[in-house]
Each structure stands twice: as structure tokens, then as C-alpha cells.
Amino acid sequence: MGPALKLVVQRVALGLLLLLACSVLIFTGTMILPGDVAQSILGQSATPEALANLREELGVNDPPVQRYFEWLFNALQGDLGTALTNGRSITESIGSRLSNTLFLAFWAAIISVPLAIFLGLLAVRYKDRWPDKLISAVTLASISIPEFLIGYLLMYLVAVKLRWFPSVSMINDSMTLGEKLSSIAIPVAVLTLVVLAHMMRMTRAAILNVMQSAYIETAELKGLNMFQVIRRHAFPNAIAPIVNVVMLNLAYLVVGVVVIEVVFTYPGMGQYLVDHVSKRDVPVVQACGLIFAAVYIGLNLIADVVSILSNPRLRHPK
Amino acid sequence: MKNIPISALIGLFLTALYFLTALFAPLLAPYGVAEVVGDVWEPSRIEIMLGIAPEGFTESDYWLGTDNIGRDLLSRMIYGGRTTIFVATAATILSFTLGSVLGFFAAVMGGWVDQVLSRFVDLVMSIPTLIFALVVLSVMPVTIPILILVMGLLDSTRVFRLARAVAVDIEVMDYVEAARLRGEKTAWIIFREILPNALSPLVAEMGLRFIFAVLFVSTLSFLGLGIQPPAADWGGIVKENKEGIVYGIPAALIPAVAIATLAISVNLVADWVLNRTTSLKGGRG
């Protein structure tokens, strides 16, 4: 087994361990904190009998460790429990919503990743000249406004004033791909703007870092042209940092989606989560929290594995 | 304090303006925070001056118009700024005190203390902050102290990482070793040797964390899980007036201007502090 493979296996094992620890954290976060779930569901006027019944139903009376393992094993088998508010299976409710959320995030990623890398390269190429300054000014501005306000700003301008796209992003299965894309155009634009700023800044820093190293100078001095320098020397060394940047921002995208879905009343995971947090529907919150954490950890894991695999020192052991 | 660049001066001025407005909100606001003074979504004096108000309106008593139930928006923005800035400041102070003290402690102690703290922070940071906050707020009553506590604790993980990284470099310096050999206690080493030398990167980071806290509390309030009505805050104003957007009423966009100008001015100040400290280090060699 080569050292690269060994590192990858170690990293994956670490990721799984982290996920397990996260599930413990989410579970304890909702179960052991001072706050009576039954009381908050039924309100202050609940009778003691009703409270006792609900506690029994929720299984709050069982020891926490036992409840945790029951929850975990059911979740591993795809059973996330039932929602307290409507008694429906959480797995079923999440199924279509998760694919809607991934649909939104997918299109945002498809647009923002190439654009960010291109603009990042542009900023490096014209470092300290006006394209670079313009790009950093725009990124500063878009970092300074919360996502939901960028959402309403675009909704006001594009949907209400210009009437190009609908202001509410409803999608369902009977729509064609074109209709769906038109319906999610504004949220995709908002998400793109939000991650673009971070991604561009980080790409710029990563490439500058590579371009300033000694071997690039050597390559230039031995007479290679700019294209050759980038293709043979800069690019292979920039893969790992760029993939890292992309993955970090995709992970960020997953969180940005939560707020944007609420703004555009898009039927995805984020809206489902926020809805049920205000209804204090703990099983739903736990399930959504676990899924978001899993996606986040998974993307970070991919970033690390790619950077291990793209490192020639590990691929060709001495 | 000479040679402050013009951008930092603007930033300082605007930041001070926001904090003073927050401090003296009851004196500056023309109306009460929950006082219904007019009709729903009356156009603002600014819109009328610019000539972009709907037809039929030629004058208005309200600089920013009225909100979804006829309260004066300027007053709500001023009081809202007060709440937002207060919560964000308190959360930032909490996260800095806790994060930097624990970070320094981990760096000074090393060994298993460092391992336990660092791995725990890694674990908390592996869950997105917003998701974690939502999970916690689903079982906790949403009050201002709990909001500050949740935001401060979650953010202290980031401060911890920075403080630890800075302190690890300082910890190997000769003067720290000299203090150790003199027989100083851990508390002395943390507060008298490491803290003064680690202060400038921390102060620059503080600006960014404060902005993050402003954005975060606005997001939570917008989602209905932050400041509860009738109290005003910038995220809540967006939530209350969002239905107007579809009818072309821009009331919900006003907080965007306030948040963006505050964020950019604090960023300008933080950039200046950071540049000043890095060039100082460069000068020292």
C-alpha cells in the first residue's frame, strides 16, 4: 500500500469519526440542554398529564445513551423518525426536498466555480492594477451584505422592477428543465454572488502563493514562455489549493442555501429546517442538522483527499 | 497616531457614528419604537425628493417612510441598530474573552490540554455555524442573553484557533522562557507576556468577528429566531417588510444600506490596524 493510499484511508476514517462525533454533539445539543421539549411543544397551559404523555411518546424518560444509539441505528438504516408536528415520516419529507436543494446548489456551483477561478486568474494577471482593485472592491461589498438582503435586492430589481424572472421560486415535478431553471434564476444568481467573492479572493491568494515561489522564477529565467510556465509548473502545484478553495465554498454554499430558500420560498431542506426550528420539532431539526453536517464534512473530506492525491511526493514514494 | 490613511479615517468616523447613534437612540429617534404614526408603507421624504415616489404623494413626514403596520421606519432603524450593535458587541466580547484566554492557555500548557481543546474546537467547527445555532435554538427559549451566549460560544472557536496559532509562536520566545525560569505562574505568562504581544492581530480579527456577528444576528432575526417583536433590529425589519418587495416597496432594503456601510467601515479600520501591525513587524525584522 502506497503512502498516498494510506493517507487517504486515514483521512476517510477520520471523517467518519468526525461525523460520529457530530451526531453525538447534535444529539446532546438538543436533548441534554436545559429546556423541556414537551413544555415548549405544548406551551405553558399544558396539563401535567398531557406533558407526561408526550414525554413518554418522545421517549424522554429513557436514559439518553440508549436513546442516542436507537436514534443513530435508525438513522443509519434510513429511518429518521417521525415529525412531531404532523406525524409524517421525516425520511419521506426530506427525500424530494434534498434533491431540490441539491438542484439549486448544483446550478449555483456550475456557474460560480469556473467564473471564480477565471476572475481569480484575472486578478492575479492584473495584480495591483484596476481589474484587481475593482474585483476586490466588489468582493468587499458583497461580503458586507448578508445573503438574504442580496436576495431581496436582486428580487426587487430583477423580478419586481424589470419583471424578467418570477420573485417566488416554486418548482414541482411537472415542470420542464427550462421552466425550473427560469424559476430558480434569481436564487442561483444570489448564491453565485455570495460564494464568488470568497472563492475569488481565495483563488487569487492561492495562485499568487504558487506564482511567487522560487521554481516559477527559475522556469521564467530558463526562458520558458508564460504559457509553458503556467501549464508545466504553476498549474500542477495550484490544483490542491484551488480544489480546497472550491470545496470550502461548496460547503459554504450548502449553508447559504438555508437562508436563500426561505427568501424565495423554495421547497428545499433549508426551508424545512427553519420551519421546524420555529415549531420546535426536535426530530426534524436533528435529522436536518445531521444531513447538513454530513454534506459539509463530506465536501471537506473530498478536498483533503484530492490534495493528498495531487501531491506527487506522496504518489511516487522514494 | 499620525498618518492615518483617508479610508481608515472614513471607516473610523462612520463606525463611531453608528455606535453613538446606538447609544443615544432614544434622543435621536423622532418617534417611539412601537408607536403607530401613519398609514401602511407611506413613501419616504427621500423618495419624494428624488421624484421616485408613487403618484399622488407630494409630501411626507417620515424620512424613511413607514413600515408594514405604519410605524416610523427611521425610528425603527435607529432602535434596531441599537439592538443589533448591542447584541453583536456583547457576543464579540464574549467570544474574544473566552476564545483568546483558552487559546493562550492551550498554547502555554501544550500536551493533552492543548489536544483536548483543539480537537473539541475542530469538532464544533465541522458543523456549519448557522446549522449548529439553529439546532441549539430549536430547544432553547429565544431571548437576548441566550442569543448572545450561543453566538459568542460558537464564534469563540474561531478566535481560539487564531489566538492559539499566534501564542504558539510567542510561547517559544526567549522572554517567555525567562519568565518561566523566574518562576512566574501560568496566569502571569498568559496575561503579562503573551497577551500584549498578541494584541494587534487579535484586534484586527475582532473587527471581522464583529461584522460576522452583525450579519449573523440579522440572519437569525430574519429567520424569526433572533430578536423577537415588537423589539426592532435590522434583520427583523427586513422580515416585517418583505411582503412589500413584491409590490415594489423598498422598505425592506433599507437595513441593507445600514449593514453594508457599518460592515465596510469596520473592515476599513480592521484593514488599517492589520497593515499597521504587519508593517511594524516588517520594520523590526
XYZ file of C-alpha atoms in Angstrom:
603
model
C 0.000 0.000 0.000
C 1.483 3.306 -1.087
C 1.758 6.191 1.344
C -0.868 8.178 -0.595
C -3.428 5.399 -0.288
C -2.631 5.012 3.391
C -3.160 8.748 3.970
C -6.456 8.661 2.072
C -7.699 5.747 4.145
C -6.666 7.553 7.319
C -8.415 10.733 6.206
C -11.643 8.891 5.357
C -11.575 7.122 8.714
C -11.061 10.472 10.433
C -14.015 11.897 8.500
C -16.272 9.064 9.636
C -15.133 9.526 13.214
C -15.844 13.246 12.970
C -19.324 12.532 11.625
C -19.996 10.187 14.513
C -18.817 12.822 16.993
C -21.036 15.388 15.251
C -24.059 13.155 15.667
C -23.281 12.950 19.396
C -22.939 16.734 19.560
C -26.206 17.349 17.718
C -27.995 14.824 19.857
C -26.697 16.166 23.160
C -27.262 19.712 21.919
C -30.971 19.046 21.580
C -31.572 16.574 24.377
C -29.496 17.488 27.366
C -29.662 21.259 27.226
C -31.826 22.838 29.931
C -35.143 23.223 28.189
C -38.152 20.972 28.385
C -39.057 19.889 24.885
C -42.531 18.704 25.895
C -43.229 22.007 27.611
C -42.146 24.024 24.603
C -44.287 21.956 22.229
C -47.464 22.130 24.307
C -46.975 25.634 25.687
C -47.370 26.985 29.201
C -51.029 25.973 29.578
C -50.420 22.228 29.172
C -51.818 19.895 31.802
C -49.359 17.682 33.709
C -50.996 14.545 32.231
C -50.538 15.783 28.664
C -46.914 16.633 29.417
C -46.295 13.190 30.905
C -47.927 11.506 27.880
C -45.880 13.484 25.413
C -42.672 12.816 27.337
C -43.486 9.109 27.205
C -44.156 9.316 23.470
C -40.909 11.210 22.848
C -39.038 8.656 24.920
C -37.558 11.410 27.082
C -37.803 9.133 30.092
C -35.340 6.582 28.708
C -31.655 7.046 29.523
C -30.022 9.426 26.980
C -27.319 6.960 25.906
C -29.920 4.368 24.956
C -31.972 6.956 23.078
C -28.860 8.126 21.215
C -27.993 4.653 19.970
C -31.594 3.936 18.933
C -31.649 7.222 17.010
C -28.273 6.548 15.397
C -29.064 2.990 14.305
C -32.413 4.021 12.864
C -30.761 6.916 11.038
C -28.133 4.562 9.585
C -30.925 2.372 8.220
C -32.561 5.400 6.605
C -35.269 5.888 9.219
C -35.022 9.408 10.599
C -38.099 9.122 12.794
C -41.393 10.991 12.550
C -42.055 14.710 12.764
C -43.772 15.791 15.977
C -45.887 18.443 14.290
C -47.629 16.327 11.642
C -46.617 12.763 12.474
C -45.242 12.109 8.994
C -42.071 10.203 8.242
C -39.115 12.581 8.089
C -37.272 10.443 5.533
C -40.155 10.821 3.058
C -40.452 14.577 3.568
C -36.721 15.070 3.200
C -36.358 12.937 0.049
C -37.768 15.375 -2.507
C -36.577 18.444 -0.607
C -32.994 17.235 -0.540
C -32.995 16.776 -4.302
C -34.472 20.265 -4.743
C -31.734 21.748 -2.562
C -29.024 19.853 -4.421
C -30.543 21.023 -7.717
C -30.237 24.651 -6.582
C -26.727 24.201 -5.174
C -25.636 22.292 -8.288
C -26.526 25.121 -10.676
C -25.015 27.722 -8.390
C -21.787 25.697 -8.303
C -21.738 25.113 -12.080
C -21.843 28.857 -12.650
C -19.770 30.159 -9.776
C -16.782 27.781 -9.802
C -15.482 28.450 -13.345
C -16.338 32.135 -13.022
C -14.484 32.476 -9.726
C -11.376 30.697 -10.999
C -11.381 32.808 -14.163
C -11.786 36.072 -12.234
C -9.196 34.956 -9.686
C -6.700 34.364 -12.507
C -7.626 37.733 -13.965
C -6.944 39.408 -10.624
C -3.526 37.706 -10.464
C -2.681 38.610 -14.060
C -3.520 42.297 -13.455
C -2.309 42.372 -9.873
C -2.444 45.851 -8.316
C -3.989 47.336 -11.451
C -7.594 48.371 -11.895
C -9.146 44.930 -12.661
C -7.652 43.590 -9.428
C -8.797 46.620 -7.417
C -12.275 46.546 -8.929
C -12.620 42.841 -8.152
C -11.526 43.291 -4.552
C -13.856 46.269 -4.057
C -16.832 44.308 -5.369
C -15.956 41.304 -3.203
C -15.659 43.523 -0.119
C -19.118 44.944 -0.811
C -20.748 41.567 -1.336
C -19.146 40.140 1.811
C -20.569 43.074 3.781
C -24.232 42.415 2.988
C -25.969 39.343 4.400
C -27.171 36.763 1.849
C -30.846 37.355 2.457
C -30.527 41.065 1.716
C -28.655 40.395 -1.533
C -31.585 38.106 -2.278
C -34.199 40.810 -1.704
C -32.094 43.395 -3.540
C -31.989 41.198 -6.652
C -35.627 40.228 -6.222
C -36.586 43.928 -6.101
C -34.513 44.865 -9.134
C -34.840 41.835 -11.398
C -38.226 40.365 -10.518
C -40.278 43.396 -9.461
C -38.821 46.304 -11.424
C -37.602 44.547 -14.578
C -40.021 41.587 -14.445
C -37.521 39.184 -16.013
C -37.967 36.274 -13.623
C -40.596 35.273 -11.024
C -39.985 36.530 -7.477
C -41.014 33.233 -5.880
C -39.182 30.049 -6.812
C -41.747 27.293 -6.757
C -40.736 24.130 -8.537
C -42.503 20.818 -8.965
C -42.013 17.610 -10.897
C -44.314 18.516 -13.785
C -42.131 21.457 -14.848
C -39.645 21.117 -17.699
C -35.974 21.792 -17.048
C -36.234 25.187 -18.748
C -39.150 26.262 -16.543
C -37.300 25.067 -13.454
C -34.174 26.986 -14.416
C -36.132 30.170 -15.056
C -37.798 29.747 -11.691
C -34.502 29.383 -9.793
C -32.592 32.003 -11.813
C -32.560 34.677 -9.096
C -31.647 32.411 -6.163
C -28.848 30.896 -8.245
C -27.590 34.394 -9.039
C -27.619 35.332 -5.348
C -25.773 32.196 -4.281
C -23.264 32.718 -7.073
C -22.592 36.272 -5.894
C -22.211 35.164 -2.293
C -19.680 32.387 -2.889
C -17.994 34.112 -5.817
C -16.498 36.769 -3.558
C -14.918 34.287 -1.139
C -13.831 31.917 -3.862
C -12.191 34.641 -5.940
C -10.261 36.042 -3.008
C -9.006 32.622 -2.001
C -8.161 31.579 -5.578
C -6.216 34.808 -6.023
C -4.266 34.193 -2.822
C -3.610 30.526 -3.697
C -2.315 31.273 -7.204
C -0.232 34.248 -6.054
C 1.322 31.973 -3.488
C 2.369 29.481 -6.190
C 3.476 32.159 -8.666
C 5.822 33.716 -6.140
C 7.733 30.516 -5.405
C 11.329 30.038 -6.462
C 10.735 27.342 -9.086
C 8.442 29.619 -11.096
C 11.176 32.232 -11.199
C 13.663 29.545 -12.306
C 11.312 28.428 -15.069
C 10.939 32.005 -16.285
C 14.676 32.591 -16.139
C 15.471 29.498 -18.174
C 13.415 31.039 -20.972
C 10.060 29.225 -20.919
C 7.178 31.318 -22.170
C 4.336 32.322 -19.865
C 2.004 29.592 -21.151
C 4.581 26.865 -20.582
C 5.342 28.137 -17.105
C 1.690 28.022 -16.141
C 0.977 24.648 -17.777
C 4.064 22.765 -16.640
C 4.941 24.400 -13.349
C 2.221 26.573 -11.847
C -0.935 24.619 -12.658
C 0.014 21.193 -11.184
C 1.006 22.888 -7.949
C -2.106 25.048 -7.840
C -4.560 22.132 -8.162
C -4.570 21.266 -4.478
C -5.138 24.796 -3.164
C -7.787 25.533 -5.809
C -9.699 22.319 -5.133
C -9.541 23.220 -1.469
C -10.976 26.644 -2.169
C -13.747 25.207 -4.323
C -14.740 22.582 -1.779
C -14.724 25.030 1.117
C -17.033 27.281 -0.838
C -19.334 24.476 -1.885
C -19.607 23.667 1.799
C -20.386 27.329 2.383
C -22.977 27.148 -0.381
C -24.787 24.377 1.463
C -25.303 26.739 4.386
C -26.136 29.764 2.242
C -28.894 27.699 0.668
C -30.765 27.588 4.007
C -31.349 31.332 4.095
C -31.897 31.777 0.370
C -34.575 29.084 0.316
C -36.510 30.996 2.957
C -36.221 34.234 0.954
C -37.545 32.700 -2.249
C -39.898 30.198 -0.534
C -38.122 27.412 -2.370
C -39.274 23.935 -1.279
C -35.896 22.603 -0.101
C -34.129 21.333 3.007
C -33.287 24.771 4.340
C -36.842 25.972 4.478
C -37.880 22.659 6.028
C -35.233 23.077 8.737
C -36.057 26.704 9.557
C -39.801 25.991 9.620
C -39.358 23.198 12.106
C -36.904 25.088 14.296
C -39.589 27.689 14.966
C -42.137 24.902 15.573
C -39.602 23.268 17.918
C -39.903 19.974 16.097
C -36.746 18.392 17.513
C -36.567 15.131 15.491
C -36.753 17.076 12.210
C -34.104 19.535 13.368
C -31.798 16.688 14.407
C -32.256 14.910 11.087
C -31.660 18.061 9.009
C -28.709 19.078 11.186
C -27.153 15.649 10.711
C -27.603 15.767 6.927
C -26.166 19.284 6.608
C -23.217 18.325 8.816
C -22.641 15.166 6.757
C -22.583 17.106 3.479
C -20.262 19.719 4.996
C -17.852 17.115 6.375
C -18.038 15.127 3.117
C -17.027 18.116 0.992
C -14.122 18.937 3.301
C -13.102 15.285 3.114
C -13.063 15.363 -0.701
C -10.918 18.499 -0.612
C -8.350 16.805 1.597
C -8.327 13.578 -0.419
C -7.785 15.485 -3.679
C -4.926 17.452 -2.206
C -3.320 14.227 -0.965
C -3.708 12.586 -4.385
C -2.420 15.617 -6.288
C 0.788 15.707 -4.284
C 3.463 13.982 -6.416
C 5.695 13.453 -3.380
C 3.101 11.058 -1.993
C 2.209 9.436 -5.326
C 5.773 8.377 -6.124
C 7.417 7.236 -2.900
C 11.210 7.118 -2.848
C -1.475 58.135 15.534
C -0.280 60.321 12.649
C -0.587 59.278 9.003
C -3.952 57.575 9.263
C -4.977 56.788 5.678
C -8.119 58.503 4.454
C -10.034 55.211 4.081
C -9.368 54.337 7.720
C -10.482 57.828 8.796
C -13.778 57.428 6.926
C -14.179 53.990 8.482
C -13.452 55.297 11.977
C -15.862 58.210 11.520
C -18.748 56.054 10.280
C -18.170 53.365 12.900
C -18.183 55.996 15.643
C -21.351 57.498 14.158
C -23.137 54.154 14.278
C -22.070 53.458 17.850
C -23.108 56.951 19.000
C -26.481 56.608 17.265
C -26.943 53.274 19.016
C -26.000 54.800 22.351
C -28.298 57.820 22.083
C -31.145 56.108 20.224
C -33.956 57.405 22.488
C -32.783 61.008 21.999
C -32.364 60.765 18.223
C -35.396 58.750 17.167
C -38.300 61.023 16.185
C -40.964 58.517 17.286
C -41.226 55.565 19.653
C -40.078 52.125 18.565
C -43.549 50.551 18.589
C -45.579 53.717 18.022
C -48.008 53.547 15.066
C -47.857 57.004 13.492
C -49.194 56.739 9.953
C -50.587 54.549 7.206
C -49.037 51.316 5.996
C -45.896 51.809 3.863
C -46.159 55.557 3.326
C -43.476 56.761 0.929
C -40.428 58.446 2.404
C -39.315 62.071 2.179
C -36.204 60.870 0.342
C -38.280 59.141 -2.335
C -40.319 62.314 -2.818
C -37.195 64.471 -3.070
C -35.739 62.122 -5.678
C -39.044 62.083 -7.541
C -39.421 58.294 -7.425
C -42.415 58.161 -5.055
C -45.699 56.709 -6.351
C -48.046 59.266 -7.918
C -50.303 61.256 -5.617
C -47.734 61.795 -2.867
C -46.141 65.226 -2.664
C -45.027 65.393 0.922
C -44.181 63.094 3.795
C -43.435 63.481 7.493
C -41.126 60.488 7.528
C -37.541 60.480 6.288
C -37.601 56.758 5.501
C -41.362 56.254 5.252
C -43.435 53.927 7.416
C -43.348 50.164 7.804
C -45.852 47.334 7.379
C -48.102 48.500 10.224
C -47.459 52.227 9.959
C -44.547 52.731 12.353
C -41.846 55.289 11.512
C -39.024 53.411 9.773
C -36.284 55.862 10.736
C -37.076 55.376 14.428
C -37.170 51.631 13.959
C -33.854 51.667 12.148
C -32.254 53.704 14.962
C -33.613 51.469 17.716
C -32.926 48.408 15.560
C -29.313 49.491 15.141
C -29.081 49.791 18.889
C -30.249 46.194 19.434
C -28.181 44.755 16.589
C -24.995 46.554 17.619
C -25.502 45.726 21.287
C -26.024 42.003 20.669
C -23.132 41.835 18.203
C -20.787 43.725 20.556
C -21.677 41.574 23.538
C -21.235 38.367 21.510
C -17.879 39.593 20.177
C -16.617 40.477 23.664
C -17.692 37.067 24.951
C -16.114 35.176 22.053
C -12.860 37.134 22.387
C -12.501 36.772 26.108
C -13.251 33.072 26.053
C -11.519 32.229 22.761
C -8.293 34.097 23.402
C -7.873 33.030 27.033
C -8.485 29.372 26.134
C -6.283 29.685 23.029
C -3.377 31.137 25.033
C -3.939 28.559 27.741
C -3.804 25.715 25.192
C -0.600 27.118 23.687
C 1.109 27.623 27.041
C 0.102 24.293 28.545
C 0.616 22.170 25.419
C 0.304 18.403 25.759
C -3.067 16.839 26.390
C -4.772 20.118 27.437
C -3.949 21.514 24.002
C -5.051 18.291 22.291
C -8.401 18.092 24.067
C -9.260 21.760 23.484
C -8.090 21.809 19.867
C -9.871 18.615 18.877
C -13.079 19.809 20.536
C -12.867 23.071 18.599
C -12.255 21.095 15.384
C -15.395 19.125 16.130
C -17.583 22.179 16.721
C -16.195 23.858 13.607
C -17.006 20.807 11.495
C -20.691 21.711 11.785
C -21.692 24.901 9.940
C -22.254 27.704 12.473
C -25.746 28.597 11.281
C -26.906 24.975 11.346
C -25.488 24.460 14.823
C -27.128 27.658 16.075
C -30.467 26.546 14.601
C -30.170 23.140 16.272
C -29.477 24.732 19.657
C -32.149 27.428 19.289
C -34.756 24.761 18.496
C -34.710 23.673 22.138
C -33.740 26.905 23.897
C -36.064 29.843 24.511
C -35.016 32.666 22.162
C -34.095 35.566 24.449
C -31.350 38.156 24.072
C -28.983 36.658 26.720
C -29.272 33.189 25.150
C -28.724 34.645 21.699
C -25.546 36.388 22.883
C -24.374 33.221 24.615
C -24.962 30.972 21.571
C -23.345 33.412 19.136
C -20.419 34.143 21.449
C -19.684 30.494 22.218
C -19.889 29.384 18.584
C -17.685 32.236 17.421
C -15.113 31.705 20.166
C -13.956 28.563 18.315
C -12.590 30.744 15.514
C -10.918 33.147 17.953
C -9.446 30.147 19.771
C -7.721 28.942 16.595
C -6.219 32.349 15.855
C -5.177 33.008 19.453
C -3.585 29.593 19.737
C -1.695 29.994 16.459
C -0.371 33.418 17.484
C 0.508 32.300 21.001
C 2.382 29.190 19.850
C 4.823 31.487 18.033
C 5.219 33.802 21.013
C 5.493 30.981 23.506
C 8.913 29.906 22.194
C 10.405 33.398 22.585
C 13.278 33.953 24.983
C 11.371 36.377 27.192
C 8.671 33.794 27.832
C 11.324 31.275 28.782
C 12.927 33.884 31.014
C 9.578 34.447 32.727
C 9.202 30.671 33.170
C 12.676 30.403 34.698
C 11.877 33.307 37.013
C 9.109 31.038 38.281
C 6.096 33.041 37.070
C 2.708 31.371 37.161
C 0.736 30.404 34.033
C -1.663 33.324 34.525
C 1.236 35.797 34.525
C 2.698 34.280 31.351
C -0.666 34.444 29.596
C -1.663 37.966 30.622
C 1.679 39.752 31.024
C 3.901 38.091 28.418
C 1.710 36.693 25.636
C -1.351 38.952 25.626
C 0.465 42.279 24.986
C 2.374 40.754 22.071
C -0.620 39.017 20.544
C -2.950 42.000 20.827
C -2.674 43.576 17.374
C -3.626 40.581 15.202
C -6.431 39.904 17.663
C -7.748 43.460 17.423
C -7.816 43.272 13.622
C -9.628 39.945 13.847
C -12.052 41.474 16.325
C -13.361 43.835 13.642
C -14.096 40.940 11.318
C -15.730 38.900 14.065
C -17.922 41.891 14.973
C -19.115 42.190 11.372
C -19.748 38.481 11.289
C -21.819 38.827 14.470
C -23.870 41.674 12.948
C -24.578 39.589 9.851
C -25.313 36.530 11.952
C -27.796 38.155 14.331
C -29.503 39.829 11.351
C -29.806 36.456 9.622
C -31.228 34.810 12.739
C -33.759 37.617 13.223
C -34.712 37.434 9.583
C -35.408 33.721 10.025
C -37.583 34.621 13.025
C -35.181 33.047 15.524
C -33.357 36.134 16.757
C -34.691 39.314 18.340
C -38.417 38.878 18.929
C -41.006 41.558 18.033
C -42.053 44.221 18.992
C -38.352 44.988 19.649
C -36.686 46.200 16.462
C -33.488 45.026 14.858
C -32.131 45.260 11.332
C -32.831 41.660 10.337
C -36.307 41.832 11.860
C -37.147 44.977 9.840
C -36.416 43.019 6.659
C -38.657 40.190 7.826
C -41.515 42.553 8.688
C -41.409 44.433 5.398
C -40.522 41.653 2.978
C -44.069 41.336 1.610
C -43.777 44.912 0.328
C -40.980 43.958 -2.092
C -43.400 42.210 -4.443
C -45.450 45.440 -4.697
C -42.301 47.440 -5.411
C -41.988 48.944 -1.901
C -38.285 49.123 -0.983
C -38.751 49.444 2.824
C -37.167 46.014 3.427
C -33.991 47.079 1.632
C -33.158 49.962 3.999
C -31.311 47.717 6.514
C -29.072 46.578 3.636
C -27.640 50.086 3.425
C -27.089 50.287 7.181
C -25.496 46.835 7.474
C -23.284 47.325 4.422
C -21.970 50.743 5.472
C -21.284 49.550 9.018
C -19.560 46.394 7.751
C -17.420 48.237 5.219
C -16.354 50.921 7.712
C -15.345 48.374 10.337
C -13.492 46.438 7.625
C -11.580 49.569 6.609
C -10.490 50.147 10.203
C -9.535 46.487 10.674
C -7.504 46.519 7.434
C -5.617 49.555 8.619
C -4.858 48.004 12.027
C -3.663 44.835 10.324
C -1.468 46.676 7.812
C -0.001 48.843 10.537
C 0.924 45.845 12.660
C 2.361 43.803 9.796
C 4.500 46.716 8.603
C 5.646 47.213 12.183
C 6.780 43.620 12.265
C 8.483 44.043 8.899
C 10.341 47.064 10.292
C 11.533 45.131 13.284
C 12.803 42.362 11.057
